[in-house]
């Protein structure tokens, strides 16, 4: 129902825009959360955007370097990550929940982001 894309190999200091295609649910009624998981580490929630467009949560690890956006008409959500660091290397996922502070039940396949130093 959700498919993240846009990952790839990027040099440190670069930027990426990740996309999340939402299908099978009415996107207008859902918050979209962005998560990542690096090898050997727990999954980390890095940002969330409510259906209204408000962003009540951004992880300290990416604060000031990310922007979350959504287009409910196109059923797309986006996460732009700037000033990428090697520690940003992870598989990035998008997921849906009624609100950012609720359980995320709808997950998509992730997209790999690799940042070279």
Short mmCIF file of C-alpha atoms in Angstrom, two decimals:
data_model
loop_
_atom_site.label_atom_id
_atom_site.label_comp_id
_atom_site.label_asym_id
_atom_site.label_seq_id
_atom_site.Cartn_x
_atom_site.Cartn_y
_atom_site.Cartn_z
CA UNK A 1 0.00 0.00 0.00
CA UNK A 2 2.96 2.30 0.50
CA UNK A 3 6.08 2.29 -1.62
CA UNK A 4 9.13 4.33 -0.79
CA UNK A 5 11.56 5.24 -3.54
CA UNK A 6 14.26 7.71 -4.35
CA UNK A 7 17.13 6.24 -2.39
CA UNK A 8 20.56 5.69 -3.77
CA UNK A 9 24.24 6.34 -3.28
CA UNK A 10 25.11 9.92 -2.47
CA UNK A 11 28.22 11.67 -1.26
CA UNK A 12 28.41 13.18 2.17
CA UNK A 13 26.92 16.66 2.12
CA UNK A 14 24.52 15.81 -0.66
CA UNK A 15 20.74 15.72 -0.68
CA UNK A 16 18.02 13.28 -1.59
CA UNK A 17 14.29 13.49 -2.00
CA UNK A 18 12.51 10.32 -1.02
CA UNK A 19 9.04 9.62 -2.33
CA UNK A 20 6.22 7.57 -0.88
CA UNK A 21 3.43 6.38 -3.15
CA UNK A 22 0.28 5.71 -1.14
CA UNK A 23 -2.38 3.35 -2.43
CA UNK A 24 -5.23 1.35 -0.99
CA UNK A 25 -6.09 3.93 1.66
CA UNK A 26 -7.59 7.40 1.58
CA UNK A 27 -4.51 9.47 2.12
CA UNK A 28 -6.52 12.47 3.29
CA UNK A 29 -7.23 10.64 6.55
CA UNK A 30 -3.73 9.49 7.38
CA UNK A 31 -0.51 10.81 8.74
CA UNK A 32 2.60 9.66 6.95
CA UNK A 33 5.58 8.75 9.03
CA UNK A 34 9.15 8.37 7.85
CA UNK A 35 11.40 5.82 9.49
CA UNK A 36 14.82 4.39 8.89
CA UNK A 37 16.76 1.35 9.97
CA UNK A 38 20.49 1.01 9.74
CA UNK A 39 22.19 -2.40 9.87
CA UNK A 40 22.33 -3.69 13.42
CA UNK A 41 20.26 -0.81 14.76
CA UNK A 42 16.67 -0.39 15.81
CA UNK A 43 14.19 1.30 13.57
CA UNK A 44 14.12 5.05 14.12
CA UNK A 45 11.23 7.38 13.45
CA UNK A 46 12.66 10.49 11.86
CA UNK A 47 9.64 12.54 10.84
CA UNK A 48 5.89 12.53 10.56
CA UNK A 49 3.45 14.73 8.69
CA UNK A 50 -0.20 14.86 9.65
CA UNK A 51 -3.01 14.77 7.09
CA UNK A 52 -3.32 18.53 7.59
CA UNK A 53 0.34 19.08 6.72
CA UNK A 54 1.53 19.87 10.21
CA UNK A 55 4.73 18.20 11.32
CA UNK A 56 4.59 17.44 15.01
CA UNK A 57 7.71 15.32 15.14
CA UNK A 58 11.24 15.41 13.78
CA UNK A 59 14.03 13.32 15.20
CA UNK A 60 16.95 15.17 16.75
CA UNK A 61 19.26 13.16 14.52
CA UNK A 62 17.91 14.90 11.41
CA UNK A 63 16.41 18.11 12.77
CA UNK A 64 17.26 21.06 10.57
CA UNK A 65 18.18 18.78 7.68
CA UNK A 66 14.83 17.30 6.62
CA UNK A 67 11.60 18.55 5.15
CA UNK A 68 8.44 16.48 4.92
CA UNK A 69 5.80 17.27 2.33
CA UNK A 70 2.66 15.65 1.01
CA UNK A 71 0.34 15.88 -1.95
CA UNK A 72 -2.99 14.32 -1.05
CA UNK A 73 -4.28 14.74 -4.59
CA UNK A 74 -1.42 12.76 -6.08
CA UNK A 75 -1.32 10.32 -3.13
CA UNK A 76 2.34 11.10 -2.61
CA UNK A 77 4.46 12.03 0.35
CA UNK A 78 8.03 13.24 0.23
CA UNK A 79 10.99 13.55 2.54
CA UNK A 80 13.89 15.71 1.56
CA UNK A 81 17.12 15.12 3.44
CA UNK A 82 19.91 17.65 3.14
CA UNK A 83 23.51 17.67 4.31
CA UNK A 84 23.62 13.91 4.29
CA UNK A 85 26.11 12.18 6.56
CA UNK A 86 27.47 8.64 6.47
CA UNK A 87 25.43 7.90 9.58
CA UNK A 88 22.29 8.57 7.57
CA UNK A 89 22.95 5.34 5.70
CA UNK A 90 19.91 3.14 6.24
CA UNK A 91 16.82 1.70 4.66
CA UNK A 92 14.14 4.37 4.72
CA UNK A 93 10.47 3.51 5.05
CA UNK A 94 7.20 5.36 4.94
CA UNK A 95 4.16 4.26 6.89
CA UNK A 96 0.61 5.44 7.55
CA UNK A 97 -1.38 5.96 10.73
CA UNK A 98 -4.49 7.99 11.55
CA UNK A 99 -2.28 10.44 13.42
CA UNK A 100 1.43 10.77 14.13
CA UNK A 101 1.00 9.68 17.72
CA UNK A 102 -0.86 6.50 16.82
CA UNK A 103 0.29 3.09 15.74
CA UNK A 104 1.59 2.77 12.20
CA UNK A 105 -0.13 -0.25 10.68
CA UNK A 106 0.47 0.31 6.99
CA UNK A 107 4.05 -0.04 5.87
CA UNK A 108 5.74 -0.02 2.57
CA UNK A 109 8.91 -1.49 1.23
CA UNK A 110 11.87 0.64 2.01
CA UNK A 111 14.45 2.34 -0.12
CA UNK A 112 18.16 2.11 0.56
CA UNK A 113 20.11 5.30 1.16
CA UNK A 114 23.88 5.00 1.26
CA UNK A 115 26.02 8.00 2.05
CA UNK A 116 29.69 7.79 1.22
CA UNK A 117 32.26 9.80 3.11
#
